[in-house]
Amino acid sequence: MEVVIVPDAGAAGDLVAEAMARLLRRKPDALLGVATGSTPLPVYRALAAKAAAGEVDVSRARICQLDEYVGLPAGHPESYRSVVLREVVEPLGLDETCFMGPDGSAEDIPAACERYERELAEAGGVDLQLLGIGTDGHIGFNEPCSSLASRTRIKTLTRQTRADNARFFGGDIDQVPRHVITQGIGTIMEARHLVLLATGEGKAEAVAQTVEGPLSAMVPASALQMHPNATVVVDEAAASGLKLAEYFRSTYESKPHWQTI
Ligand code: F6R
């Protein structure tokens, strides 16, 4: 995998937004897989700024969601559907028709998971999937010991993930849903390009295990080691546990541009 170390979260956001813009210039109706949480917000802001400045036409872009809480009422401000509409779809000047995601309020959750897998396949697959990473190494909400071949399904969040996400629910862990629908690791691995973004020291250990540790279901993000086109973008703080940091810097600096995009 390609590892790109940038000075800070703003630079990481700009770099990934430019990757998305380049994809959209080449393929205007590209399907962009988006993550929620705090880390990707600078990407969405930078992409919206590029669109507003006329640097990229996003009008035909398609957006899909990685995961969703189960049991939040439709329209709840912290449902991931609401978050993606608010942080990605609306700032890009798009409407809901460009957007697909799993239905966390469905009566029949397994059927909703199967439906979402079908929709992704019928849409031609994800062109670029942006991923965050949990402090426990999860991608999507594939918590440690998720099957590396898993498909979209319901998962139970670890206490650590619910504690990490309590900040979105007034700091109250009991308000954080216990269950989610998440694309499986096998589903995520079918995206044509995976871009994992991590910023801040709190992610340093998970990043080091993902990039330099063994391939293991205990660190779901380590599955990226098996993807033919995976890019890990980290700021200096998130890179601080990498033994090969100098090597990654030198390989990136010696390239004329970010070649995998
Ligand atoms: C959310 C998701 C999660 C987050 C991860 C990091 O859609 O897929 O894997 O990316 O929990 O969250 P932040 O960025 O808030 O640290």
mmCIF file of C-alpha atoms and ligand atoms in Angstrom:
data_model
loop_
_atom_site.group_PDB
_atom_site.id
_atom_site.type_symbol
_atom_site.label_atom_id
_atom_site.label_comp_id
_atom_site.label_asym_id
_atom_site.label_seq_id
_atom_site.Cartn_x
_atom_site.Cartn_y
_atom_site.Cartn_z
ATOM 1 C CA MET A 1 0.000 0.000 0.000
ATOM 2 C CA GLU A 2 1.066 3.554 -0.577
ATOM 3 C CA VAL A 3 1.574 5.574 2.615
ATOM 4 C CA VAL A 4 1.531 9.351 2.325
ATOM 5 C CA ILE A 5 2.584 11.441 5.333
ATOM 6 C CA VAL A 6 1.421 15.062 5.327
ATOM 7 C CA PRO A 7 1.964 17.791 7.925
ATOM 8 C CA ASP A 8 -1.565 18.081 9.309
ATOM 9 C CA ALA A 9 -5.252 17.305 8.935
ATOM 10 C CA GLY A 10 -5.840 20.241 6.579
ATOM 11 C CA ALA A 11 -3.157 19.044 4.178
ATOM 12 C CA ALA A 12 -4.573 15.517 4.345
ATOM 13 C CA GLY A 13 -8.021 16.858 3.481
ATOM 14 C CA ASP A 14 -6.687 18.813 0.512
ATOM 15 C CA LEU A 15 -4.756 15.827 -0.827
ATOM 16 C CA VAL A 16 -7.702 13.441 -0.669
ATOM 17 C CA ALA A 17 -10.128 16.038 -2.073
ATOM 18 C CA GLU A 18 -7.778 16.529 -5.014
ATOM 19 C CA ALA A 19 -7.725 12.757 -5.554
ATOM 20 C CA MET A 20 -11.521 12.760 -5.657
ATOM 21 C CA ALA A 21 -11.538 15.742 -8.024
ATOM 22 C CA ARG A 22 -9.114 14.002 -10.363
ATOM 23 C CA LEU A 23 -11.305 10.912 -10.372
ATOM 24 C CA LEU A 24 -14.403 13.001 -11.155
ATOM 25 C CA ARG A 25 -12.624 14.792 -14.006
ATOM 26 C CA ARG A 26 -11.810 11.393 -15.492
ATOM 27 C CA LYS A 27 -15.155 9.777 -14.595
ATOM 28 C CA PRO A 28 -17.832 12.413 -13.877
ATOM 29 C CA ASP A 29 -20.375 9.887 -12.538
ATOM 30 C CA ALA A 30 -17.882 8.109 -10.266
ATOM 31 C CA LEU A 31 -19.329 6.395 -7.215
ATOM 32 C CA LEU A 32 -17.611 7.863 -4.148
ATOM 33 C CA GLY A 33 -17.852 5.872 -0.932
ATOM 34 C CA VAL A 34 -17.812 8.188 2.049
ATOM 35 C CA ALA A 35 -17.116 7.632 5.726
ATOM 36 C CA THR A 36 -18.567 9.589 8.619
ATOM 37 C CA GLY A 37 -16.927 10.665 11.882
ATOM 38 C CA SER A 38 -14.607 13.630 12.350
ATOM 39 C CA THR A 39 -11.600 12.654 10.252
ATOM 40 C CA PRO A 40 -13.029 13.045 6.730
ATOM 41 C CA LEU A 41 -14.691 16.431 7.311
ATOM 42 C CA PRO A 42 -11.706 18.444 5.920
ATOM 43 C CA VAL A 43 -11.942 16.344 2.741
ATOM 44 C CA TYR A 44 -15.600 17.172 2.216
ATOM 45 C CA ARG A 45 -14.980 20.874 2.866
ATOM 46 C CA ALA A 46 -12.047 20.959 0.445
ATOM 47 C CA LEU A 47 -14.005 19.127 -2.260
ATOM 48 C CA ALA A 48 -16.972 21.480 -1.871
ATOM 49 C CA ALA A 49 -14.580 24.456 -2.152
ATOM 50 C CA LYS A 50 -13.124 23.040 -5.370
ATOM 51 C CA ALA A 51 -16.623 22.555 -6.778
ATOM 52 C CA ALA A 52 -17.628 26.106 -5.801
ATOM 53 C CA ALA A 53 -14.473 27.472 -7.447
ATOM 54 C CA GLY A 54 -15.301 25.621 -10.673
ATOM 55 C CA GLU A 55 -12.225 23.385 -10.417
ATOM 56 C CA VAL A 56 -14.311 20.242 -10.726
ATOM 57 C CA ASP A 57 -17.825 19.445 -11.903
ATOM 58 C CA VAL A 58 -19.448 17.254 -9.262
ATOM 59 C CA SER A 59 -22.969 17.418 -10.686
ATOM 60 C CA ARG A 60 -22.961 13.777 -11.823
ATOM 61 C CA ALA A 61 -21.103 12.360 -8.817
ATOM 62 C CA ARG A 62 -22.747 9.519 -6.951
ATOM 63 C CA ILE A 63 -22.268 9.050 -3.220
ATOM 64 C CA CYS A 64 -22.644 5.948 -1.072
ATOM 65 C CA GLN A 65 -22.467 5.335 2.615
ATOM 66 C CA LEU A 66 -20.203 2.905 4.441
ATOM 67 C CA ASP A 67 -22.295 2.202 7.482
ATOM 68 C CA GLU A 68 -25.334 3.241 9.495
ATOM 69 C CA TYR A 69 -26.585 3.034 13.075
ATOM 70 C CA VAL A 70 -29.425 0.603 13.663
ATOM 71 C CA GLY A 71 -32.492 1.843 15.462
ATOM 72 C CA LEU A 72 -32.159 5.616 15.244
ATOM 73 C CA PRO A 73 -35.422 7.132 14.014
ATOM 74 C CA ALA A 74 -35.375 8.273 10.373
ATOM 75 C CA GLY A 75 -34.079 11.837 10.177
ATOM 76 C CA HIS A 76 -32.156 11.660 13.489
ATOM 77 C CA PRO A 77 -29.357 14.255 13.130
ATOM 78 C CA GLU A 78 -26.673 11.687 14.036
ATOM 79 C CA SER A 79 -27.927 8.968 11.706
ATOM 80 C CA TYR A 80 -25.209 8.560 9.125
ATOM 81 C CA ARG A 81 -27.694 9.258 6.366
ATOM 82 C CA SER A 82 -28.354 12.700 7.930
ATOM 83 C CA VAL A 83 -24.623 13.286 8.445
ATOM 84 C CA VAL A 84 -23.722 12.438 4.838
ATOM 85 C CA LEU A 85 -26.569 14.576 3.495
ATOM 86 C CA ARG A 86 -25.449 17.494 5.706
ATOM 87 C CA GLU A 87 -21.663 17.189 5.295
ATOM 88 C CA VAL A 88 -21.299 15.870 1.750
ATOM 89 C CA VAL A 89 -24.406 15.900 -0.442
ATOM 90 C CA GLU A 90 -25.726 19.386 0.357
ATOM 91 C CA PRO A 91 -22.339 21.212 0.342
ATOM 92 C CA LEU A 92 -21.666 19.712 -3.094
ATOM 93 C CA GLY A 93 -24.998 21.088 -4.325
ATOM 94 C CA LEU A 94 -26.354 17.580 -4.972
ATOM 95 C CA ASP A 95 -29.669 16.083 -3.959
ATOM 96 C CA GLU A 96 -30.708 12.793 -2.398
ATOM 97 C CA THR A 97 -31.074 11.041 -5.748
ATOM 98 C CA CYS A 98 -27.272 10.797 -6.045
ATOM 99 C CA PHE A 99 -27.031 9.013 -2.739
ATOM 100 C CA MET A 100 -27.414 5.470 -1.442
ATOM 101 C CA GLY A 101 -26.974 3.898 1.946
ATOM 102 C CA PRO A 102 -28.190 1.029 4.119
ATOM 103 C CA ASP A 103 -31.526 1.432 5.901
ATOM 104 C CA GLY A 104 -30.816 1.260 9.630
ATOM 105 C CA SER A 105 -34.474 1.711 10.512
ATOM 106 C CA ALA A 106 -35.689 -1.238 8.393
ATOM 107 C CA GLU A 107 -37.946 -3.844 10.032
ATOM 108 C CA ASP A 108 -35.931 -6.591 8.395
ATOM 109 C CA ILE A 109 -32.251 -5.720 8.857
ATOM 110 C CA PRO A 110 -30.753 -8.772 7.068
ATOM 111 C CA ALA A 111 -32.947 -7.976 4.041
ATOM 112 C CA ALA A 112 -31.803 -4.324 4.165
ATOM 113 C CA CYS A 113 -28.165 -5.519 4.182
ATOM 114 C CA GLU A 114 -28.741 -7.773 1.168
ATOM 115 C CA ARG A 115 -30.558 -4.956 -0.623
ATOM 116 C CA TYR A 116 -27.623 -2.604 -0.086
ATOM 117 C CA GLU A 117 -25.132 -5.151 -1.425
ATOM 118 C CA ARG A 118 -27.339 -5.513 -4.529
ATOM 119 C CA GLU A 119 -27.582 -1.748 -4.986
ATOM 120 C CA LEU A 120 -23.815 -1.322 -4.799
ATOM 121 C CA ALA A 121 -23.292 -4.056 -7.377
ATOM 122 C CA GLU A 122 -25.977 -2.648 -9.690
ATOM 123 C CA ALA A 123 -24.333 0.770 -9.427
ATOM 124 C CA GLY A 124 -21.168 -0.767 -10.876
ATOM 125 C CA GLY A 125 -19.169 -0.858 -7.652
ATOM 126 C CA VAL A 126 -17.420 1.841 -5.680
ATOM 127 C CA ASP A 127 -14.696 3.781 -7.506
ATOM 128 C CA LEU A 128 -13.028 5.375 -4.488
ATOM 129 C CA GLN A 129 -13.852 4.403 -0.922
ATOM 130 C CA LEU A 130 -12.735 6.822 1.754
ATOM 131 C CA LEU A 131 -12.158 5.148 5.115
ATOM 132 C CA GLY A 132 -11.474 6.385 8.611
ATOM 133 C CA ILE A 133 -10.029 4.059 11.226
ATOM 134 C CA GLY A 134 -11.169 3.339 14.748
ATOM 135 C CA THR A 135 -8.750 3.433 17.656
ATOM 136 C CA ASP A 136 -9.314 -0.349 17.760
ATOM 137 C CA GLY A 137 -8.387 -0.723 14.085
ATOM 138 C CA HIS A 138 -11.924 -0.986 12.691
ATOM 139 C CA ILE A 139 -12.846 0.130 9.180
ATOM 140 C CA GLY A 140 -16.475 0.812 8.510
ATOM 141 C CA PHE A 141 -17.797 -0.733 11.692
ATOM 142 C CA ASN A 142 -15.984 -4.004 11.243
ATOM 143 C CA GLU A 143 -14.796 -4.392 14.784
ATOM 144 C CA PRO A 144 -11.820 -6.610 15.757
ATOM 145 C CA CYS A 145 -12.343 -10.251 14.777
ATOM 146 C CA SER A 146 -14.683 -9.380 11.917
ATOM 147 C CA SER A 147 -14.247 -11.839 9.089
ATOM 148 C CA LEU A 148 -11.911 -10.440 6.479
ATOM 149 C CA ALA A 149 -14.350 -11.852 3.892
ATOM 150 C CA SER A 150 -17.481 -10.368 5.509
ATOM 151 C CA ARG A 151 -20.316 -8.749 3.563
ATOM 152 C CA THR A 152 -22.751 -6.034 4.621
ATOM 153 C CA ARG A 153 -24.380 -7.128 7.871
ATOM 154 C CA ILE A 154 -25.359 -6.057 11.363
ATOM 155 C CA LYS A 155 -22.518 -5.665 13.867
ATOM 156 C CA THR A 156 -22.366 -4.916 17.572
ATOM 157 C CA LEU A 157 -20.144 -1.958 18.447
ATOM 158 C CA THR A 158 -17.405 -2.427 21.034
ATOM 159 C CA ARG A 159 -17.606 -0.362 24.188
ATOM 160 C CA GLN A 160 -14.460 1.487 23.031
ATOM 161 C CA THR A 161 -16.135 2.556 19.774
ATOM 162 C CA ARG A 162 -19.295 3.632 21.591
ATOM 163 C CA ALA A 163 -17.147 5.648 24.034
ATOM 164 C CA ASP A 164 -15.241 7.209 21.090
ATOM 165 C CA ASN A 165 -18.543 8.189 19.444
ATOM 166 C CA ALA A 166 -20.294 9.445 22.586
ATOM 167 C CA ARG A 167 -19.101 12.966 21.659
ATOM 168 C CA PHE A 168 -21.734 12.982 18.900
ATOM 169 C CA PHE A 169 -24.454 12.105 21.449
ATOM 170 C CA GLY A 170 -23.901 14.777 24.073
ATOM 171 C CA GLY A 171 -21.065 12.799 25.686
ATOM 172 C CA ASP A 172 -23.489 10.096 26.852
ATOM 173 C CA ILE A 173 -22.353 6.587 25.874
ATOM 174 C CA ASP A 174 -25.822 5.224 26.645
ATOM 175 C CA GLN A 175 -27.255 7.285 23.791
ATOM 176 C CA VAL A 176 -24.889 5.678 21.264
ATOM 177 C CA PRO A 177 -26.668 2.816 19.488
ATOM 178 C CA ARG A 178 -25.253 -0.648 20.164
ATOM 179 C CA HIS A 179 -25.721 -1.923 16.637
ATOM 180 C CA VAL A 180 -24.852 -0.816 13.150
ATOM 181 C CA ILE A 181 -25.141 -1.983 9.573
ATOM 182 C CA THR A 182 -21.731 -1.906 7.970
ATOM 183 C CA GLN A 183 -20.304 -2.843 4.623
ATOM 184 C CA GLY A 184 -18.246 -5.967 5.279
ATOM 185 C CA ILE A 185 -14.509 -6.085 4.810
ATOM 186 C CA GLY A 186 -15.047 -8.219 1.688
ATOM 187 C CA THR A 187 -17.473 -5.566 0.406
ATOM 188 C CA ILE A 188 -15.052 -2.715 1.130
ATOM 189 C CA MET A 189 -12.217 -4.590 -0.567
ATOM 190 C CA GLU A 190 -14.164 -4.573 -3.850
ATOM 191 C CA ALA A 191 -13.847 -0.798 -4.200
ATOM 192 C CA ARG A 192 -11.428 0.070 -6.977
ATOM 193 C CA HIS A 193 -9.391 2.400 -4.795
ATOM 194 C CA LEU A 194 -9.286 2.496 -0.996
ATOM 195 C CA VAL A 195 -8.115 5.684 0.714
ATOM 196 C CA LEU A 196 -7.699 5.375 4.457
ATOM 197 C CA LEU A 197 -7.331 8.690 6.235
ATOM 198 C CA ALA A 198 -6.079 9.006 9.819
ATOM 199 C CA THR A 199 -5.106 12.106 11.742
ATOM 200 C CA GLY A 200 -4.049 12.739 15.323
ATOM 201 C CA GLU A 201 -1.911 10.846 17.795
ATOM 202 C CA GLY A 202 -4.864 8.802 18.993
ATOM 203 C CA LYS A 203 -4.738 6.867 15.718
ATOM 204 C CA ALA A 204 -0.960 6.246 15.714
ATOM 205 C CA GLU A 205 -1.091 2.752 17.205
ATOM 206 C CA ALA A 206 -3.944 1.594 14.938
ATOM 207 C CA VAL A 207 -2.135 3.006 11.887
ATOM 208 C CA ALA A 208 1.141 1.274 12.801
ATOM 209 C CA GLN A 209 -0.643 -2.064 13.221
ATOM 210 C CA THR A 210 -2.544 -1.576 9.971
ATOM 211 C CA VAL A 211 0.496 -0.734 7.873
ATOM 212 C CA GLU A 212 3.322 -2.634 9.545
ATOM 213 C CA GLY A 213 1.613 -5.295 11.644
ATOM 214 C CA PRO A 214 0.518 -8.740 10.529
ATOM 215 C CA LEU A 215 -2.632 -9.255 8.463
ATOM 216 C CA SER A 216 -5.126 -10.071 11.172
ATOM 217 C CA ALA A 217 -8.844 -9.978 11.848
ATOM 218 C CA MET A 218 -7.838 -8.441 15.201
ATOM 219 C CA VAL A 219 -6.923 -5.312 13.194
ATOM 220 C CA PRO A 220 -9.589 -5.184 10.481
ATOM 221 C CA ALA A 221 -7.861 -2.309 8.642
ATOM 222 C CA SER A 222 -4.858 -4.585 8.037
ATOM 223 C CA ALA A 223 -6.994 -6.132 5.249
ATOM 224 C CA LEU A 224 -5.838 -3.158 3.162
ATOM 225 C CA GLN A 225 -2.498 -4.957 2.859
ATOM 226 C CA MET A 226 -4.304 -7.329 0.458
ATOM 227 C CA HIS A 227 -5.815 -4.581 -1.724
ATOM 228 C CA PRO A 228 -4.029 -3.838 -4.992
ATOM 229 C CA ASN A 229 -4.774 -0.109 -4.850
ATOM 230 C CA ALA A 230 -4.834 1.188 -1.283
ATOM 231 C CA THR A 231 -3.523 4.546 -0.126
ATOM 232 C CA VAL A 232 -3.049 5.473 3.524
ATOM 233 C CA VAL A 233 -2.943 9.219 4.148
ATOM 234 C CA VAL A 234 -1.760 10.212 7.616
ATOM 235 C CA ASP A 235 -0.654 13.391 9.320
ATOM 236 C CA GLU A 236 2.603 13.521 11.269
ATOM 237 C CA ALA A 237 0.860 12.676 14.544
ATOM 238 C CA ALA A 238 -0.901 9.592 13.184
ATOM 239 C CA ALA A 239 2.358 8.527 11.506
ATOM 240 C CA SER A 240 4.315 8.758 14.762
ATOM 241 C CA GLY A 241 4.234 4.982 15.399
ATOM 242 C CA LEU A 242 5.482 3.999 11.937
ATOM 243 C CA LYS A 243 8.949 2.437 11.873
ATOM 244 C CA LEU A 244 9.147 3.024 8.112
ATOM 245 C CA ALA A 245 8.090 6.689 8.214
ATOM 246 C CA GLU A 246 11.326 7.930 6.639
ATOM 247 C CA TYR A 247 11.071 5.387 3.864
ATOM 248 C CA PHE A 248 7.450 6.358 3.143
ATOM 249 C CA ARG A 249 8.453 10.039 2.996
ATOM 250 C CA SER A 250 11.274 9.333 0.588
ATOM 251 C CA THR A 251 9.176 7.166 -1.735
ATOM 252 C CA TYR A 252 6.441 9.763 -1.892
ATOM 253 C CA GLU A 253 8.787 12.707 -2.397
ATOM 254 C CA SER A 254 10.625 10.931 -5.193
ATOM 255 C CA LYS A 255 7.424 10.532 -7.229
ATOM 256 C CA PRO A 256 6.413 13.207 -9.719
ATOM 257 C CA HIS A 257 2.855 13.152 -8.362
ATOM 258 C CA TRP A 258 0.520 10.969 -6.389
ATOM 259 C CA GLN A 259 0.645 8.136 -8.866
ATOM 260 C CA THR A 260 -1.991 5.775 -7.586
ATOM 261 C CA ILE A 261 -4.781 8.270 -8.137
HETATM 262 C C1 F6R B 1 -17.766 5.844 10.117
HETATM 263 C C2 F6R B 1 -16.768 4.794 10.060
HETATM 264 C C3 F6R B 1 -15.774 4.597 11.141
HETATM 265 C C4 F6R B 1 -14.964 5.876 11.420
HETATM 266 C C5 F6R B 1 -13.982 5.642 12.554
HETATM 267 C C6 F6R B 1 -13.150 6.866 12.857
HETATM 268 O O1 F6R B 1 -18.531 5.861 8.935
HETATM 269 O O2 F6R B 1 -16.774 4.069 9.122
HETATM 270 O O3 F6R B 1 -14.904 3.564 10.792
HETATM 271 O O4 F6R B 1 -14.292 6.238 10.254
HETATM 272 O O5 F6R B 1 -14.682 5.249 13.684
HETATM 273 O O6 F6R B 1 -13.969 7.900 13.293
HETATM 274 P P1 F6R B 1 -13.383 9.375 13.539
HETATM 275 O O7 F6R B 1 -12.998 9.886 12.199
HETATM 276 O O8 F6R B 1 -14.527 10.155 14.100
HETATM 277 O O9 F6R B 1 -12.236 9.209 14.442
#
